[in-house]
Amino acid sequence: MLRALNISLGFVLALILAYSAQASFDWSPFAVAPHDMRGLLGVLTAPLLHGSVEHIVANASSLLILGTLAGSVYPRATAWSLPFLWIGSGLGAWLLGDAGSHHLGASGVTHGLMFLLFVLGLLRRDRAAIAAGMIAFFFYGGMLLTVLPHEAGISWQSHLGGALGGVIAALLFRRLDPALPRKRYSWEDEEETLAAMDDELEPPAPREVPVLWQRAQQEEERGVVLKFPPRE
């Protein structure tokens, strides 16, 4: 978890440095320009750019939580999935965006992380996977709706592209990480001990009880005469 947190913090720091440098150069060639071949460069660079302080703060908090969660539970799957989320975000904006617009920001990557965690939880269904998926859904379940048009000026196209990248990555890399060791609680040991005691105290079935006395074969053939006292 600490390593995943440090990597997420490093990426957020890179976003802050890139945003602080945006005022000193023309960033528009590095954003995604839909349907323009020159705008394909933005597929690689647009997630590093942001339009405002509020924009970068919202994406930074999402990256910290979702990146730490994904990196701690699925370190291998997350590492292999990042190119899918990154490129999927840019391609979604390039293919579906309006001509003449510019798309930038890491929100597509955050949507990809959320969908990656959610789908992995559904596919793997072990305790750690279910817990990670529920935590991601609790904090950012609204991302399930923001992959569709809902507000002007918000690149739902990059959200949708990143989400599709997360789903595809979850299907491809769901078995890369072994299941985390299951924690055993004291009450589970107590239940097993009580169950073993119940098995020991349970009386055996009648067919399992050994027969200690057998009727003699001769008596069975000739029968037995019972003598009754005479009546007075």
CSV table of C-alpha atoms in Angstrom, one decimal:
chain,number,residue,atom,x,y,z
A,1,MET,CA,0.0,0.0,0.0
A,2,LEU,CA,2.8,2.4,0.8
A,3,ARG,CA,4.5,1.8,-2.5
A,4,ALA,CA,1.2,2.4,-4.4
A,5,LEU,CA,0.6,5.6,-2.4
A,6,ASN,CA,4.1,6.8,-3.2
A,7,ILE,CA,3.6,6.1,-6.9
A,8,SER,CA,0.2,7.9,-6.9
A,9,LEU,CA,1.8,10.9,-5.1
A,10,GLY,CA,4.6,11.0,-7.7
A,11,PHE,CA,2.1,11.1,-10.5
A,12,VAL,CA,0.1,13.9,-8.8
A,13,LEU,CA,3.3,15.8,-8.4
A,14,ALA,CA,4.0,15.4,-12.1
A,15,LEU,CA,0.5,16.8,-12.8
A,16,ILE,CA,1.2,19.8,-10.6
A,17,LEU,CA,4.5,20.6,-12.3
A,18,ALA,CA,3.0,20.3,-15.7
A,19,TYR,CA,0.1,22.6,-14.7
A,20,SER,CA,2.5,25.2,-13.3
A,21,ALA,CA,4.4,25.2,-16.5
A,22,GLN,CA,1.4,25.5,-18.8
A,23,ALA,CA,1.4,29.3,-18.5
A,24,SER,CA,4.8,29.5,-20.2
A,25,PHE,CA,4.0,27.7,-23.4
A,26,ASP,CA,1.1,27.1,-25.9
A,27,TRP,CA,-0.4,23.9,-24.6
A,28,SER,CA,-3.1,23.5,-27.3
A,29,PRO,CA,-0.9,21.3,-29.6
A,30,PHE,CA,-0.5,18.8,-26.7
A,31,ALA,CA,-4.3,18.5,-26.1
A,32,VAL,CA,-6.5,16.0,-28.0
A,33,ALA,CA,-8.0,17.6,-31.1
A,34,PRO,CA,-10.7,15.3,-32.4
A,35,HIS,CA,-10.6,14.0,-36.0
A,36,ASP,CA,-7.3,15.9,-36.6
A,37,MET,CA,-4.2,13.8,-37.2
A,38,ARG,CA,-2.1,16.4,-35.5
A,39,GLY,CA,-4.3,16.0,-32.4
A,40,LEU,CA,-3.2,12.4,-31.9
A,41,LEU,CA,-0.2,13.7,-30.0
A,42,GLY,CA,-2.6,14.7,-27.3
A,43,VAL,CA,-3.5,11.0,-26.8
A,44,LEU,CA,-0.1,10.7,-25.0
A,45,THR,CA,0.2,14.2,-23.5
A,46,ALA,CA,-3.4,15.4,-22.7
A,47,PRO,CA,-3.7,13.6,-19.3
A,48,LEU,CA,-0.8,15.7,-18.0
A,49,LEU,CA,-2.6,19.0,-18.8
A,50,HIS,CA,-5.5,20.7,-16.9
A,51,GLY,CA,-7.6,23.7,-17.4
A,52,SER,CA,-7.9,25.1,-13.8
A,53,VAL,CA,-6.9,24.6,-10.2
A,54,GLU,CA,-10.3,23.0,-9.5
A,55,HIS,CA,-9.8,20.6,-12.4
A,56,ILE,CA,-6.4,19.4,-11.2
A,57,VAL,CA,-7.5,19.2,-7.5
A,58,ALA,CA,-10.5,17.0,-8.4
A,59,ASN,CA,-8.4,14.6,-10.6
A,60,ALA,CA,-5.5,14.6,-8.1
A,61,SER,CA,-7.8,13.4,-5.2
A,62,SER,CA,-9.3,10.7,-7.4
A,63,LEU,CA,-5.9,9.5,-8.5
A,64,LEU,CA,-4.6,9.3,-5.0
A,65,ILE,CA,-7.5,7.2,-3.7
A,66,LEU,CA,-8.1,5.0,-6.7
A,67,GLY,CA,-4.4,4.7,-7.6
A,68,THR,CA,-3.5,3.6,-4.1
A,69,LEU,CA,-6.4,1.2,-3.9
A,70,ALA,CA,-5.7,-0.4,-7.3
A,71,GLY,CA,-1.9,-0.5,-6.8
A,72,SER,CA,-2.1,-2.1,-3.4
A,73,VAL,CA,-4.7,-4.9,-4.3
A,74,TYR,CA,-3.7,-5.4,-7.9
A,75,PRO,CA,-0.1,-4.2,-8.4
A,76,ARG,CA,0.6,-6.3,-11.5
A,77,ALA,CA,-2.8,-5.8,-13.2
A,78,THR,CA,-2.6,-2.0,-12.5
A,79,ALA,CA,0.8,-1.7,-14.0
A,80,TRP,CA,-0.3,-3.5,-17.2
A,81,SER,CA,-3.6,-1.7,-17.3
A,82,LEU,CA,-2.3,1.9,-17.2
A,83,PRO,CA,-1.5,2.1,-21.0
A,84,PHE,CA,-5.0,0.9,-21.7
A,85,LEU,CA,-6.5,3.6,-19.5
A,86,TRP,CA,-4.2,6.3,-20.7
A,87,ILE,CA,-4.5,5.6,-24.5
A,88,GLY,CA,-8.2,4.7,-24.2
A,89,SER,CA,-8.9,8.1,-22.6
A,90,GLY,CA,-7.3,9.9,-25.5
A,91,LEU,CA,-8.7,7.8,-28.2
A,92,GLY,CA,-12.2,8.2,-26.8
A,93,ALA,CA,-11.9,12.0,-27.0
A,94,TRP,CA,-10.3,11.9,-30.5
A,95,LEU,CA,-12.9,9.6,-32.0
A,96,LEU,CA,-16.0,10.9,-30.3
A,97,GLY,CA,-15.2,14.5,-29.6
A,98,ASP,CA,-16.5,17.5,-31.6
A,99,ALA,CA,-14.2,18.8,-34.3
A,100,GLY,CA,-12.5,22.0,-33.3
A,101,SER,CA,-12.6,21.2,-29.6
A,102,HIS,CA,-9.7,20.4,-27.3
A,103,HIS,CA,-9.7,17.7,-24.6
A,104,LEU,CA,-7.3,17.6,-21.7
A,105,GLY,CA,-7.1,16.3,-18.1
A,106,ALA,CA,-6.5,13.0,-16.3
A,107,SER,CA,-10.2,12.4,-15.6
A,108,GLY,CA,-10.3,9.6,-18.2
A,109,VAL,CA,-7.5,7.8,-16.4
A,110,THR,CA,-9.4,8.1,-13.1
A,111,HIS,CA,-12.5,6.7,-14.7
A,112,GLY,CA,-10.4,3.8,-16.0
A,113,LEU,CA,-9.1,3.1,-12.6
A,114,MET,CA,-12.6,3.1,-11.1
A,115,PHE,CA,-14.0,0.7,-13.8
A,116,LEU,CA,-10.9,-1.5,-13.4
A,117,LEU,CA,-11.5,-1.9,-9.7
A,118,PHE,CA,-15.2,-2.4,-10.1
A,119,VAL,CA,-15.0,-5.0,-12.8
A,120,LEU,CA,-12.1,-6.9,-11.1
A,121,GLY,CA,-14.3,-7.1,-8.0
A,122,LEU,CA,-17.1,-8.7,-10.0
A,123,LEU,CA,-14.7,-11.1,-11.8
A,124,ARG,CA,-12.5,-12.3,-9.0
A,125,ARG,CA,-15.0,-12.2,-6.1
A,126,ASP,CA,-12.5,-12.8,-3.3
A,127,ARG,CA,-12.6,-10.8,-0.1
A,128,ALA,CA,-10.0,-8.2,-1.1
A,129,ALA,CA,-11.4,-7.8,-4.6
A,130,ILE,CA,-15.0,-7.3,-3.3
A,131,ALA,CA,-13.8,-4.8,-0.7
A,132,ALA,CA,-11.7,-2.8,-3.2
A,133,GLY,CA,-14.6,-2.7,-5.6
A,134,MET,CA,-17.0,-1.5,-2.9
A,135,ILE,CA,-14.7,1.2,-1.7
A,136,ALA,CA,-14.2,2.5,-5.2
A,137,PHE,CA,-17.9,2.5,-5.8
A,138,PHE,CA,-18.6,4.2,-2.5
A,139,PHE,CA,-16.3,7.1,-3.3
A,140,TYR,CA,-16.7,7.4,-7.1
A,141,GLY,CA,-19.8,5.4,-8.0
A,142,GLY,CA,-21.0,8.5,-9.8
A,143,MET,CA,-18.4,7.8,-12.5
A,144,LEU,CA,-20.8,5.2,-13.8
A,145,LEU,CA,-23.0,8.1,-15.0
A,146,THR,CA,-20.4,10.6,-16.2
A,147,VAL,CA,-19.3,8.4,-19.1
A,148,LEU,CA,-22.4,9.8,-20.8
A,149,PRO,CA,-23.2,13.4,-21.8
A,150,HIS,CA,-24.4,15.3,-18.8
A,151,GLU,CA,-22.7,18.7,-18.6
A,152,ALA,CA,-21.3,21.2,-21.2
A,153,GLY,CA,-17.5,21.5,-21.1
A,154,ILE,CA,-16.9,18.1,-19.5
A,155,SER,CA,-15.2,15.6,-21.8
A,156,TRP,CA,-17.5,12.6,-21.3
A,157,GLN,CA,-15.8,11.1,-24.4
A,158,SER,CA,-12.4,10.7,-22.6
A,159,HIS,CA,-14.3,9.4,-19.6
A,160,LEU,CA,-16.0,6.7,-21.8
A,161,GLY,CA,-12.7,5.8,-23.4
A,162,GLY,CA,-10.9,5.4,-20.1
A,163,ALA,CA,-13.8,3.4,-18.7
A,164,LEU,CA,-13.7,1.0,-21.7
A,165,GLY,CA,-10.0,0.7,-21.3
A,166,GLY,CA,-10.5,-0.2,-17.7
A,167,VAL,CA,-13.1,-2.9,-18.5
A,168,ILE,CA,-10.9,-4.4,-21.2
A,169,ALA,CA,-7.8,-4.4,-19.0
A,170,ALA,CA,-9.8,-6.1,-16.2
A,171,LEU,CA,-10.9,-8.9,-18.5
A,172,LEU,CA,-7.3,-9.4,-19.8
A,173,PHE,CA,-5.4,-9.1,-16.6
A,174,ARG,CA,-7.8,-10.4,-13.9
A,175,ARG,CA,-5.5,-13.4,-13.2
A,176,LEU,CA,-2.1,-11.6,-13.0
A,177,ASP,CA,-2.3,-11.0,-9.3
A,178,PRO,CA,-2.6,-14.0,-6.9
A,179,ALA,CA,-5.4,-13.8,-4.3
A,180,LEU,CA,-4.3,-12.1,-1.0
A,181,PRO,CA,-3.9,-14.5,1.9
A,182,ARG,CA,-7.2,-14.7,3.8
A,183,LYS,CA,-7.1,-13.5,7.3
A,184,ARG,CA,-8.3,-16.0,9.9
A,185,TYR,CA,-10.2,-14.8,12.9
A,186,SER,CA,-10.4,-16.3,16.4
A,187,TRP,CA,-14.1,-16.9,16.2
A,188,GLU,CA,-13.6,-19.1,13.2
A,189,ASP,CA,-11.3,-21.4,15.2
A,190,GLU,CA,-13.9,-21.5,18.0
A,191,GLU,CA,-16.6,-22.5,15.6
A,192,GLU,CA,-14.4,-25.3,14.2
A,193,THR,CA,-13.6,-26.5,17.7
A,194,LEU,CA,-17.3,-26.5,18.7
A,195,ALA,CA,-18.2,-28.4,15.5
A,196,ALA,CA,-15.5,-31.0,16.3
A,197,MET,CA,-16.9,-31.4,19.8
A,198,ASP,CA,-20.4,-31.8,18.5
A,199,ASP,CA,-19.2,-34.6,16.2
A,200,GLU,CA,-17.6,-36.4,19.1
A,201,LEU,CA,-20.7,-36.1,21.3
A,202,GLU,CA,-23.1,-37.0,18.6
A,203,PRO,CA,-24.4,-40.6,19.3
A,204,PRO,CA,-23.7,-43.0,16.4
A,205,ALA,CA,-26.5,-44.3,14.1
A,206,PRO,CA,-28.1,-47.6,15.1
A,207,ARG,CA,-26.6,-49.4,12.1
A,208,GLU,CA,-23.1,-48.3,13.3
A,209,VAL,CA,-23.5,-49.8,16.8
A,210,PRO,CA,-21.8,-53.2,17.1
A,211,VAL,CA,-23.9,-56.2,18.2
A,212,LEU,CA,-22.4,-57.6,21.4
A,213,TRP,CA,-24.7,-60.6,21.8
A,214,GLN,CA,-25.9,-63.1,19.2
A,215,ARG,CA,-28.8,-65.6,19.7
A,216,ALA,CA,-27.5,-69.1,19.6
A,217,GLN,CA,-28.3,-71.0,16.4
A,218,GLN,CA,-29.7,-73.9,18.3
A,219,GLU,CA,-32.1,-71.8,20.3
A,220,GLU,CA,-33.3,-70.1,17.2
A,221,GLU,CA,-34.2,-73.5,15.6
A,222,ARG,CA,-36.0,-75.2,18.6
A,223,GLY,CA,-37.4,-72.1,20.3
A,224,VAL,CA,-37.6,-71.4,24.1
A,225,VAL,CA,-40.2,-72.6,26.5
A,226,LEU,CA,-41.2,-70.1,29.2
A,227,LYS,CA,-42.5,-71.6,32.5
A,228,PHE,CA,-45.3,-69.7,34.3
A,229,PRO,CA,-46.0,-70.4,38.0
A,230,PRO,CA,-49.3,-72.3,38.6
A,231,ARG,CA,-52.4,-70.4,39.6
A,232,GLU,CA,-53.5,-70.8,43.2
